[in-house]
XYZ file of C-alpha atoms in Angstrom:
333
model
C -114.567 -195.099 176.857
C -115.791 -191.877 176.864
C -119.889 -191.841 176.717
C -120.477 -188.928 175.218
C -118.902 -190.150 172.212
C -120.770 -193.174 172.577
C -123.787 -193.270 169.814
C -123.826 -196.771 168.466
C -124.688 -200.004 170.807
C -121.368 -200.734 173.118
C -118.557 -202.980 171.869
C -118.953 -205.812 174.655
C -116.873 -203.987 176.214
C -114.427 -206.459 176.887
C -114.964 -208.597 173.114
C -115.168 -208.329 169.393
C -118.570 -207.789 168.352
C -119.649 -209.911 165.851
C -118.376 -211.604 163.124
C -118.732 -208.681 160.641
C -115.992 -206.477 163.126
C -113.265 -205.156 160.615
C -110.697 -206.989 161.380
C -106.723 -206.259 160.887
C -103.465 -208.020 160.949
C -102.315 -209.224 163.694
C -99.131 -207.921 164.047
C -99.491 -204.958 163.136
C -102.630 -204.740 166.008
C -100.406 -205.027 170.038
C -97.830 -201.524 169.375
C -96.206 -202.426 171.913
C -98.200 -205.017 174.828
C -96.413 -206.760 176.765
C -97.867 -210.799 176.120
C -97.132 -211.929 178.794
C -99.115 -216.463 178.002
C -101.316 -217.259 180.515
C -102.091 -220.707 180.860
C -106.324 -221.609 181.958
C -105.745 -224.697 185.098
C -108.561 -225.873 186.110
C -108.774 -228.440 188.760
C -112.342 -228.668 188.431
C -114.293 -231.855 188.961
C -114.939 -233.271 185.017
C -119.308 -233.464 185.273
C -121.731 -231.289 186.655
C -124.020 -231.906 188.605
C -127.491 -230.992 187.328
C -129.217 -228.641 188.946
C -133.436 -227.598 189.660
C -134.743 -224.607 188.568
C -135.460 -221.817 190.468
C -138.434 -220.326 191.197
C -138.571 -216.206 191.152
C -142.098 -214.768 192.702
C -142.016 -211.416 190.144
C -143.610 -208.905 191.217
C -142.212 -204.812 191.196
C -138.563 -203.980 191.493
C -136.234 -201.109 190.442
C -134.719 -201.692 187.588
C -132.287 -199.878 185.736
C -129.198 -197.506 188.181
C -128.148 -193.565 187.779
C -124.669 -194.716 189.872
C -121.928 -192.474 188.963
C -120.035 -195.925 187.499
C -122.753 -196.292 185.068
C -122.593 -195.478 181.029
C -126.180 -192.984 180.827
C -125.296 -193.500 176.987
C -125.476 -197.768 176.990
C -129.079 -196.532 178.596
C -129.102 -198.424 182.127
C -130.969 -195.845 183.556
C -133.228 -193.953 183.959
C -134.257 -196.291 187.362
C -137.792 -197.565 186.777
C -140.492 -199.510 189.192
C -140.745 -202.408 186.594
C -143.330 -205.760 187.092
C -142.623 -209.722 185.720
C -143.984 -212.425 185.863
C -143.158 -214.588 188.708
C -140.340 -217.211 186.131
C -137.770 -220.428 186.607
C -134.361 -219.692 186.013
C -131.396 -221.822 185.760
C -129.258 -220.981 189.154
C -126.332 -221.579 186.333
C -125.104 -220.692 183.451
C -125.074 -224.083 180.836
C -121.506 -225.838 181.089
C -120.040 -227.284 178.458
C -121.487 -230.797 179.659
C -125.022 -229.813 179.252
C -124.068 -228.635 176.207
C -122.224 -231.764 175.253
C -125.687 -233.671 175.657
C -127.269 -231.255 173.485
C -125.055 -231.472 170.220
C -125.260 -235.978 171.118
C -128.521 -235.674 170.380
C -128.293 -233.412 167.828
C -126.099 -233.160 165.395
C -126.186 -230.023 166.346
C -123.526 -227.674 164.720
C -122.621 -224.751 166.075
C -121.677 -221.566 164.592
C -117.952 -220.891 165.159
C -118.582 -224.448 163.554
C -120.033 -223.276 160.383
C -118.203 -220.299 160.018
C -115.071 -222.071 160.473
C -113.543 -220.028 162.789
C -114.349 -217.884 165.909
C -112.616 -214.944 168.585
C -109.940 -215.728 170.843
C -108.259 -213.817 173.840
C -104.689 -213.564 172.596
C -103.694 -214.916 175.795
C -104.656 -217.901 175.710
C -103.799 -218.483 172.255
C -100.688 -221.772 172.266
C -97.694 -220.685 170.231
C -98.347 -223.388 167.816
C -101.833 -221.832 167.538
C -100.378 -218.445 167.475
C -98.077 -219.136 164.205
C -101.593 -219.407 162.012
C -103.104 -216.485 162.827
C -102.612 -213.549 160.836
C -106.012 -210.929 161.350
C -106.743 -209.576 164.975
C -110.000 -206.868 165.365
C -109.152 -202.941 164.746
C -110.893 -201.994 167.818
C -110.194 -204.678 170.511
C -106.722 -206.249 169.191
C -106.705 -208.488 171.809
C -108.565 -211.294 170.593
C -107.900 -212.739 167.634
C -109.383 -214.919 164.665
C -108.359 -218.289 165.363
C -109.566 -220.970 163.124
C -110.909 -223.547 164.210
C -112.022 -222.349 167.554
C -115.147 -223.534 168.926
C -117.554 -224.629 172.159
C -115.857 -227.885 172.308
C -112.011 -226.443 171.651
C -112.760 -222.476 172.100
C -109.142 -221.004 171.846
C -108.269 -223.619 169.043
C -107.666 -226.426 167.392
C -105.550 -228.023 170.337
C -107.105 -226.685 172.981
C -110.255 -229.438 174.807
C -112.647 -228.135 177.300
C -111.728 -232.375 179.221
C -110.719 -230.250 182.216
C -113.915 -228.338 181.901
C -117.210 -229.514 181.715
C -118.327 -227.996 184.990
C -117.233 -224.162 182.866
C -119.385 -221.996 181.028
C -119.304 -222.910 177.267
C -118.230 -220.344 175.396
C -118.106 -219.825 171.568
C -121.275 -219.728 171.411
C -123.199 -217.488 169.246
C -127.689 -215.906 170.775
C -128.532 -218.277 167.655
C -126.720 -221.724 169.521
C -128.293 -220.525 172.954
C -131.652 -220.012 171.284
C -131.335 -222.877 170.102
C -130.763 -224.745 172.622
C -132.782 -222.784 174.836
C -135.513 -225.078 172.341
C -133.944 -228.474 172.713
C -134.577 -227.875 176.535
C -137.695 -226.670 176.985
C -136.947 -223.064 177.429
C -135.696 -219.872 176.771
C -133.017 -217.315 177.078
C -134.362 -214.800 179.922
C -135.124 -210.690 178.580
C -133.233 -208.202 180.505
C -135.383 -207.508 182.879
C -135.860 -210.888 184.450
C -132.299 -211.113 184.399
C -131.856 -208.144 186.017
C -133.983 -208.909 188.660
C -131.974 -211.880 189.095
C -129.695 -210.773 189.267
C -130.315 -208.212 191.991
C -130.727 -211.437 194.033
C -133.797 -209.337 196.381
C -131.529 -206.210 197.021
C -132.608 -203.017 195.723
C -130.458 -200.563 193.533
C -126.999 -202.515 194.845
C -124.088 -202.044 192.077
C -123.917 -205.720 192.546
C -125.584 -209.031 193.204
C -123.942 -208.647 197.380
C -123.715 -205.335 197.955
C -121.805 -202.145 196.892
C -118.460 -203.300 197.709
C -116.647 -205.095 195.177
C -115.055 -207.002 196.969
C -116.979 -207.378 200.935
C -113.941 -207.676 203.634
C -111.210 -208.079 201.077
C -113.384 -211.322 199.659
C -113.411 -211.973 195.828
C -116.625 -212.679 195.117
C -116.723 -212.414 190.597
C -114.202 -213.706 188.301
C -112.934 -210.971 186.626
C -109.549 -209.563 185.364
C -107.604 -208.680 188.547
C -103.870 -206.375 186.788
C -103.143 -205.023 183.972
C -105.795 -204.652 180.900
C -105.177 -206.563 178.616
C -101.172 -207.975 179.099
C -101.065 -209.013 182.896
C -103.813 -211.064 184.973
C -102.141 -211.296 188.502
C -105.087 -214.070 188.385
C -105.707 -213.073 193.092
C -109.501 -214.533 192.400
C -108.461 -218.079 191.541
C -108.326 -218.295 187.261
C -107.176 -216.279 184.334
C -110.020 -217.702 182.343
C -113.705 -219.059 183.002
C -114.214 -220.884 186.694
C -116.280 -223.070 187.765
C -119.946 -222.216 186.875
C -120.664 -222.388 191.512
C -117.205 -221.119 192.029
C -117.916 -218.136 194.414
C -120.691 -218.056 196.672
C -124.410 -217.438 195.046
C -126.670 -213.974 195.454
C -129.604 -214.082 197.433
C -131.904 -216.379 195.215
C -128.993 -218.754 194.750
C -128.045 -217.781 191.922
C -123.874 -218.887 190.844
C -121.422 -216.009 188.736
C -124.809 -214.061 187.396
C -121.378 -211.455 186.899
C -117.874 -211.806 185.416
C -116.750 -214.849 184.222
C -119.061 -215.074 181.290
C -121.024 -212.889 179.512
C -124.706 -213.994 179.101
C -127.192 -213.358 176.038
C -130.771 -212.456 176.553
C -133.195 -212.054 174.191
C -133.497 -208.255 173.848
C -132.548 -207.046 171.379
C -130.508 -203.987 171.933
C -131.401 -199.733 172.397
C -130.051 -197.074 174.878
C -133.043 -194.615 174.673
C -135.685 -197.606 174.535
C -136.028 -198.370 178.152
C -137.368 -194.955 178.624
C -140.139 -195.552 176.670
C -140.896 -199.388 177.609
C -143.732 -201.048 178.959
C -143.285 -200.761 182.769
C -144.990 -205.174 183.339
C -143.050 -207.730 181.496
C -140.661 -205.461 178.779
C -138.878 -207.432 176.247
C -138.030 -205.350 174.898
C -137.931 -203.011 170.622
C -139.200 -205.107 168.664
C -136.201 -205.269 165.899
C -132.795 -204.576 165.861
C -129.230 -205.305 164.918
C -127.435 -206.618 168.282
C -128.986 -208.744 171.499
C -128.142 -207.410 174.280
C -126.060 -208.661 177.380
C -125.713 -208.743 180.084
C -123.236 -209.637 183.369
C -119.811 -208.735 181.858
C -116.894 -211.407 182.122
C -113.915 -213.011 183.398
C -111.701 -209.727 180.912
C -113.918 -206.860 182.163
C -111.746 -204.643 184.662
C -112.507 -201.307 186.137
C -110.446 -199.580 183.944
C -111.113 -200.145 180.775
C -115.055 -202.630 181.074
C -116.550 -201.572 184.499
C -119.729 -203.586 183.403
C -119.592 -206.690 186.201
C -122.343 -204.395 188.116
C -126.000 -205.541 187.865
C -127.187 -202.827 185.901
C -124.534 -202.930 183.244
C -125.749 -203.752 179.425
C -123.519 -204.660 176.645
C -124.482 -205.553 173.317
C -123.699 -208.627 170.084
C -124.649 -209.680 166.920
C -126.220 -212.949 166.790
C -123.573 -214.442 165.245
C -121.365 -212.897 167.848
C -119.056 -215.548 169.293
C -115.999 -215.549 171.324
C -114.341 -217.214 174.699
C -115.879 -215.006 177.082
C -119.700 -214.975 176.473
C -122.184 -217.759 176.876
C -125.791 -218.120 178.335
C -128.534 -219.787 181.373
C -132.243 -220.062 180.659
C -135.392 -219.350 182.598
C -139.088 -221.466 181.938
C -141.548 -219.855 182.215
C -143.836 -220.682 185.750
């Protein structure tokens, strides 16, 4: 991606861009792509264990980056001091089990269910469902428009989440996430709160654990391993989502704060707003078209989407959903 050419809010990088994204016939999308079917192996426990929220003290921290690996046109910089009030944050992203309880108790119907379709990464579509797929996203053709894809059927109607209850809920929109937060008595984090929490007490490090992606050769997050978007070696253990508490937590006790799934923030996205934003409890511009997202996902790869760094940003429309987008919650202290 040429930083100089990127004038609009970025794609969700390894994701599709909203329900209004132009689509094209799927047979035209892949050209010479070598489509190697991959399964999502999930032998983990079926139920999530409730976790207490973590109190973060707030204070002043250095937000943003001037890192040469960053995307300046995304508004990652400049580095600036930001002051935050104390707040509570969930150690993990919201799980399928937690979202299922919300749906069971409220009868809530997600936007993907109301639209009747959502975006699914091509390698996760079954052979049977693939026969029914006719459209893909024009600029990111690895995303297929799958009828019947929803939070409880993430890859289409012949998939389910029974073996993934401790994985992050996906195929939910910003609007769905906000509805869950209202029910739970919580809210979505601001970008400043998210980045402060993601840094885990470290100053200006590239990742939540330091500057090296794999310290001592150890995988510390769930991202793409191989040649995107056709071959994933899964050397980090997962092709799709991982359990929400996989890998070691950061210094604040937060799990999978980068990789695994993109996490919605409450801010409207702007690549220029950080230049003039308040330095105390910033909340993003008052309006916009896309909501900010942080953390990257299991589809991020250095060759295409190097946005699993703590200062990296992306955005998507409030009605967007896909198989690599989720959220975690905060609340005021």
